[in-house]
GROMACS .gro file of C-alpha atoms in nm:
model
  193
    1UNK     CA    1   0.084  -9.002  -4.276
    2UNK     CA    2   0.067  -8.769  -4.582
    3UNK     CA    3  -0.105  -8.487  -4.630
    4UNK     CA    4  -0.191  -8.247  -4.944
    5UNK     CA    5  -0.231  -7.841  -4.931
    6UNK     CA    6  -0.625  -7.924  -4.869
    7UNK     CA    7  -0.529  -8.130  -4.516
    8UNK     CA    8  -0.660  -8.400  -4.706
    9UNK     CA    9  -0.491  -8.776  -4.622
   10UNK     CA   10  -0.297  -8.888  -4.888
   11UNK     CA   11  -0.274  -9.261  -4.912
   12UNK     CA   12   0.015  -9.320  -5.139
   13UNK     CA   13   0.201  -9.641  -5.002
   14UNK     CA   14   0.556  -9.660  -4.855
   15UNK     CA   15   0.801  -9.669  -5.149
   16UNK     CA   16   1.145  -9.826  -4.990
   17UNK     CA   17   1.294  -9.884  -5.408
   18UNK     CA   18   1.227  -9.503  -5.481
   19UNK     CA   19   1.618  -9.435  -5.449
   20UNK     CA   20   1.710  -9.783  -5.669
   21UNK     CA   21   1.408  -9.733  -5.877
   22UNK     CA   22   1.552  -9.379  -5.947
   23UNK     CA   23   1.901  -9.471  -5.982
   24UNK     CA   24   1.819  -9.770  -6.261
   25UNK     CA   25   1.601  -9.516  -6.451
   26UNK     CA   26   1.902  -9.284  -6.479
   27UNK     CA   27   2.115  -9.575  -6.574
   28UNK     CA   28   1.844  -9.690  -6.881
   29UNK     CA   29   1.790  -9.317  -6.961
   30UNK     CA   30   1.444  -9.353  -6.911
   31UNK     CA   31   1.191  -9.088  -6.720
   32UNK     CA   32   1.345  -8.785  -6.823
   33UNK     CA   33   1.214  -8.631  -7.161
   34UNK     CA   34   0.904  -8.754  -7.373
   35UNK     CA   35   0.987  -9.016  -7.639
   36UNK     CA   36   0.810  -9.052  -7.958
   37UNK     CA   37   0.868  -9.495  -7.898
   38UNK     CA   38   0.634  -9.391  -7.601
   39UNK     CA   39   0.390  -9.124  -7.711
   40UNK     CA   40   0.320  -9.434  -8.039
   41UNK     CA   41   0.297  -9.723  -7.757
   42UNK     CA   42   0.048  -9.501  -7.530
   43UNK     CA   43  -0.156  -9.427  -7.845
   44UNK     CA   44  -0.174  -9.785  -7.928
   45UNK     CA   45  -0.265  -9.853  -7.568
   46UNK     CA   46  -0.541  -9.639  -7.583
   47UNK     CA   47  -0.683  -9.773  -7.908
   48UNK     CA   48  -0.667 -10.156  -7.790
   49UNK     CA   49  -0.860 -10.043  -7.462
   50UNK     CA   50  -1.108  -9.784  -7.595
   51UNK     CA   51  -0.974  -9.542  -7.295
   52UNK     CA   52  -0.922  -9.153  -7.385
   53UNK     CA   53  -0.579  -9.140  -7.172
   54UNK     CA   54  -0.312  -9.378  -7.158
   55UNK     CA   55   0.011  -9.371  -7.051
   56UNK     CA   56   0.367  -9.486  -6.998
   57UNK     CA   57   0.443  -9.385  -6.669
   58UNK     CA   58   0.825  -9.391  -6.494
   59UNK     CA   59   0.808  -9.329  -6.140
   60UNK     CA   60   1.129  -9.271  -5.972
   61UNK     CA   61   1.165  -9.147  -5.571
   62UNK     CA   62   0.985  -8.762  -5.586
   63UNK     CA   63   0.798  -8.805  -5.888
   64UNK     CA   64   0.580  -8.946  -6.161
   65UNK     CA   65   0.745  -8.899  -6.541
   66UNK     CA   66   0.430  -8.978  -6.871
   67UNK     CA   67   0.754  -9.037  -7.117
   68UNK     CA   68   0.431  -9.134  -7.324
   69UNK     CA   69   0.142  -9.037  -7.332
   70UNK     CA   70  -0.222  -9.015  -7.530
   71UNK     CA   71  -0.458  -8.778  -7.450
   72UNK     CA   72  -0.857  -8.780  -7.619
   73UNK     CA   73  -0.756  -8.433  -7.866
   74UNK     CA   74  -0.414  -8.626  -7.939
   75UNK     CA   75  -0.223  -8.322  -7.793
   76UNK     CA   76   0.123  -8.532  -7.662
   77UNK     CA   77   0.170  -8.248  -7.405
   78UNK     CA   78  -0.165  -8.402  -7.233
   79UNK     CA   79  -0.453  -8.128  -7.262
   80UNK     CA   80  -0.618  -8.114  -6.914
   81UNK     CA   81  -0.419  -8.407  -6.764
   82UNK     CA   82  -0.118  -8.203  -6.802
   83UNK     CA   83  -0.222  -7.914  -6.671
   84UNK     CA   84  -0.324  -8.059  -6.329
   85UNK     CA   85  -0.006  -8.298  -6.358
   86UNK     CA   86   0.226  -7.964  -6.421
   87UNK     CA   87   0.053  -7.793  -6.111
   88UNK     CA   88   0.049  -8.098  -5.887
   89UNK     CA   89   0.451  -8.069  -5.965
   90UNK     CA   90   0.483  -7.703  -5.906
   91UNK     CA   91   0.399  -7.554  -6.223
   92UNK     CA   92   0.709  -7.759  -6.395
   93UNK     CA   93   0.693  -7.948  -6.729
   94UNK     CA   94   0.317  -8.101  -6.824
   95UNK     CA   95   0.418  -8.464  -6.849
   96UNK     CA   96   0.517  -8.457  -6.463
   97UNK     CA   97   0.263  -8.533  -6.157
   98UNK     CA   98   0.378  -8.527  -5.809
   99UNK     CA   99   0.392  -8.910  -5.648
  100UNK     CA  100   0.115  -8.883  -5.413
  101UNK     CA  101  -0.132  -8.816  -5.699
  102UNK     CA  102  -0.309  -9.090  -5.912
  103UNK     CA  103  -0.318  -9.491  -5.884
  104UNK     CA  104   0.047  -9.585  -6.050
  105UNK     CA  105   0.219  -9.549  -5.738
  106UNK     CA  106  -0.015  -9.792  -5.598
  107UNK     CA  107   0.069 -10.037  -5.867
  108UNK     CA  108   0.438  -9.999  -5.890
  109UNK     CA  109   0.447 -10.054  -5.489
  110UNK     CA  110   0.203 -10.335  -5.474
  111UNK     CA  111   0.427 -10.466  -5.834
  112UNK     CA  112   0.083 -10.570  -5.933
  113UNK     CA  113  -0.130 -10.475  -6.179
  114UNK     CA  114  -0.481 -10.262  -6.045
  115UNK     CA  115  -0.842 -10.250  -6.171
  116UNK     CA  116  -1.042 -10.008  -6.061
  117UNK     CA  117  -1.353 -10.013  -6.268
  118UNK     CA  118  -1.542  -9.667  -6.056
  119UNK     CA  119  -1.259  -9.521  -5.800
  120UNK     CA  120  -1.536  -9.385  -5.595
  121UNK     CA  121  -1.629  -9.732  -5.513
  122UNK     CA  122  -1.275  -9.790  -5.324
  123UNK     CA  123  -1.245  -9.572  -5.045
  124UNK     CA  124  -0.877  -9.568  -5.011
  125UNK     CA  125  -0.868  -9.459  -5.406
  126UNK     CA  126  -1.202  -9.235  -5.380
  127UNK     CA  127  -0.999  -8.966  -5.220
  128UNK     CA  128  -0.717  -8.922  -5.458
  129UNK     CA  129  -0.679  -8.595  -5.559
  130UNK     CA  130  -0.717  -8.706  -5.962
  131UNK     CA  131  -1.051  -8.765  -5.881
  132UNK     CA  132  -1.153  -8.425  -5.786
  133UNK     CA  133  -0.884  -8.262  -5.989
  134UNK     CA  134  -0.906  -8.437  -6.339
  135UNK     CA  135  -1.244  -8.604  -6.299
  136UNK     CA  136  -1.065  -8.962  -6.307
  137UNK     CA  137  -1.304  -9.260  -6.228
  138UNK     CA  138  -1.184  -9.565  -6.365
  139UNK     CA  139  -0.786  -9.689  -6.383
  140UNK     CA  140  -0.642  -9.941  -6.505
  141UNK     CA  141  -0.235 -10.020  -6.478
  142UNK     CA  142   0.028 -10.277  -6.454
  143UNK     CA  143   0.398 -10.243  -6.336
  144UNK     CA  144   0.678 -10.267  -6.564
  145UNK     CA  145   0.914 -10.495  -6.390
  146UNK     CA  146   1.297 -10.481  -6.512
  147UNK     CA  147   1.414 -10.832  -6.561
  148UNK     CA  148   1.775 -10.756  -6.439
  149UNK     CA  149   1.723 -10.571  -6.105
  150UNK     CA  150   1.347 -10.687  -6.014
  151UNK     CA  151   1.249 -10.346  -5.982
  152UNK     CA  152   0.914 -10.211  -6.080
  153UNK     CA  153   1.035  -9.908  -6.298
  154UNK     CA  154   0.721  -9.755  -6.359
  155UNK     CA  155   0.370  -9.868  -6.513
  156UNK     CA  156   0.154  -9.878  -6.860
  157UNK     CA  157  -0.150  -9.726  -6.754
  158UNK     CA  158  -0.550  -9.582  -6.915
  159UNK     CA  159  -0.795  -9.406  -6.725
  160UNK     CA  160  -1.122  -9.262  -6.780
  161UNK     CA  161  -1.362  -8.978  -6.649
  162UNK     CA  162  -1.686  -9.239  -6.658
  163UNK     CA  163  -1.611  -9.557  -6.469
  164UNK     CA  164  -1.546  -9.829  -6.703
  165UNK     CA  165  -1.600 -10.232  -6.729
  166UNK     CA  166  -1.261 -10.359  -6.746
  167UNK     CA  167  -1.309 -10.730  -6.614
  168UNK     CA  168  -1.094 -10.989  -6.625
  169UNK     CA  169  -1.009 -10.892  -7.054
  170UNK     CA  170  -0.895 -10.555  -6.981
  171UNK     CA  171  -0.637 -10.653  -6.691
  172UNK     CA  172  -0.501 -10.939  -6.958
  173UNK     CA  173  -0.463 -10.676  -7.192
  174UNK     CA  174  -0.286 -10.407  -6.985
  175UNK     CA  175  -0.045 -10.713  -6.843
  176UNK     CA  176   0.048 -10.817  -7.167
  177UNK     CA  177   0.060 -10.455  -7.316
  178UNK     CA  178   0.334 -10.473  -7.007
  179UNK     CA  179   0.512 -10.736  -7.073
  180UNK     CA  180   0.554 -10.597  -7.441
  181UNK     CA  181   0.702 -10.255  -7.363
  182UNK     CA  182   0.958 -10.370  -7.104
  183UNK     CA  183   1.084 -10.615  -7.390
  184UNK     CA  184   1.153 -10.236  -7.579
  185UNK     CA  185   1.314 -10.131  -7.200
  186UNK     CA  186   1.478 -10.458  -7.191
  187UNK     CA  187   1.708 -10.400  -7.511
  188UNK     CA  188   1.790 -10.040  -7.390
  189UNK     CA  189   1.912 -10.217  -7.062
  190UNK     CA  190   2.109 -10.485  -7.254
  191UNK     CA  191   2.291 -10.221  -7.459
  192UNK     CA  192   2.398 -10.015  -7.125
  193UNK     CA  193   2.411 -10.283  -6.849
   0.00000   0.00000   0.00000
């Protein structure tokens, strides 16, 4: 079991790919600077749901990378989200949060996608330290698979400080906003292998 600074139980699952998962983001150059492709595709994901953050989220074995993300005051360097994110990572760059915080881990473990319409209705998610740290009470997310390894490299992702009605559109929507961006991912992997 995991534990934060508070002694509070962390619940972030088992991650046996971190290593691959981490190696294969090197290889595509992914999860390791901000990239305007991203920052656009976040702030399109956050216009088709209506959701004040979105993100594209890389994940590799220590950490979680936003190589895009939207934030309510449009501020790419992620306003309040970053600033928890950049202390949950030791005070490093604003885009990073450590693994054991928020729901993407969940998602990229599980390689399916997660609604959670109020977090405080889930137990297991209620305690997450985004919840008391950012205010975070709805999430939705779905992995972004890599075609040529199977891995889940990371996830598209929105949340919101006011739980939110997702249903059955909004997890069609974030799989298929998915399923778009890895076809961007998919022709950086074609040109390096």
């Amino acid at each position: 079991m995991t534990y934060d600074a508070a002694g509070r139980l962390l619940l972030t699952p088992v991650d046996k790919e971190g290593p691959d998962r981490a190696r294969r983001l090197r290889r595509l150059d992914l999860g390791q600077r901000p990239e305007p492709v991203f920052d656009l595709f976040a702030d399109r994901l956050a216009d088709v749901t209506g959701a004040p953050y979105a993100m594209v989220n890389f994940i590799d074995d220590n950490r979680q990378f936003f190589a895009g993300l939207h934030t309510p005051d449009g501020d790419h360097r992620g306003g309040e989200l970053s600033a928890v994110a950049a202390e949950s990572a030791g005070g490093s760059a604003s885009r990073y949060m450590a693994r054991d915080h928020g729901y993407c881990p969940h998602v990229v473990v599980r390689r399916k996608a997660l609604v959670l319409e109020d977090v405080c209705d889930y137990p297991r998610f209620a305690g997450n330290p985004v919840v008391d740290e950012i205010g975070i009470r709805s999430y939705l997310g779905a992995p972004l698979i890599d075609d040529r390894t199977g891995l889940a490299l990371g996830t598209v992702c929105v949340v919101a400080t006011e739980p939110r009605p997702w249903g059955r559109a909004g997890l069609a929507v974030i799989k298929a906003m998915a399923a778009e961006l890895m076809d961007t991912v998919r022709g950086r992997g074609d040109l390096l292998g």
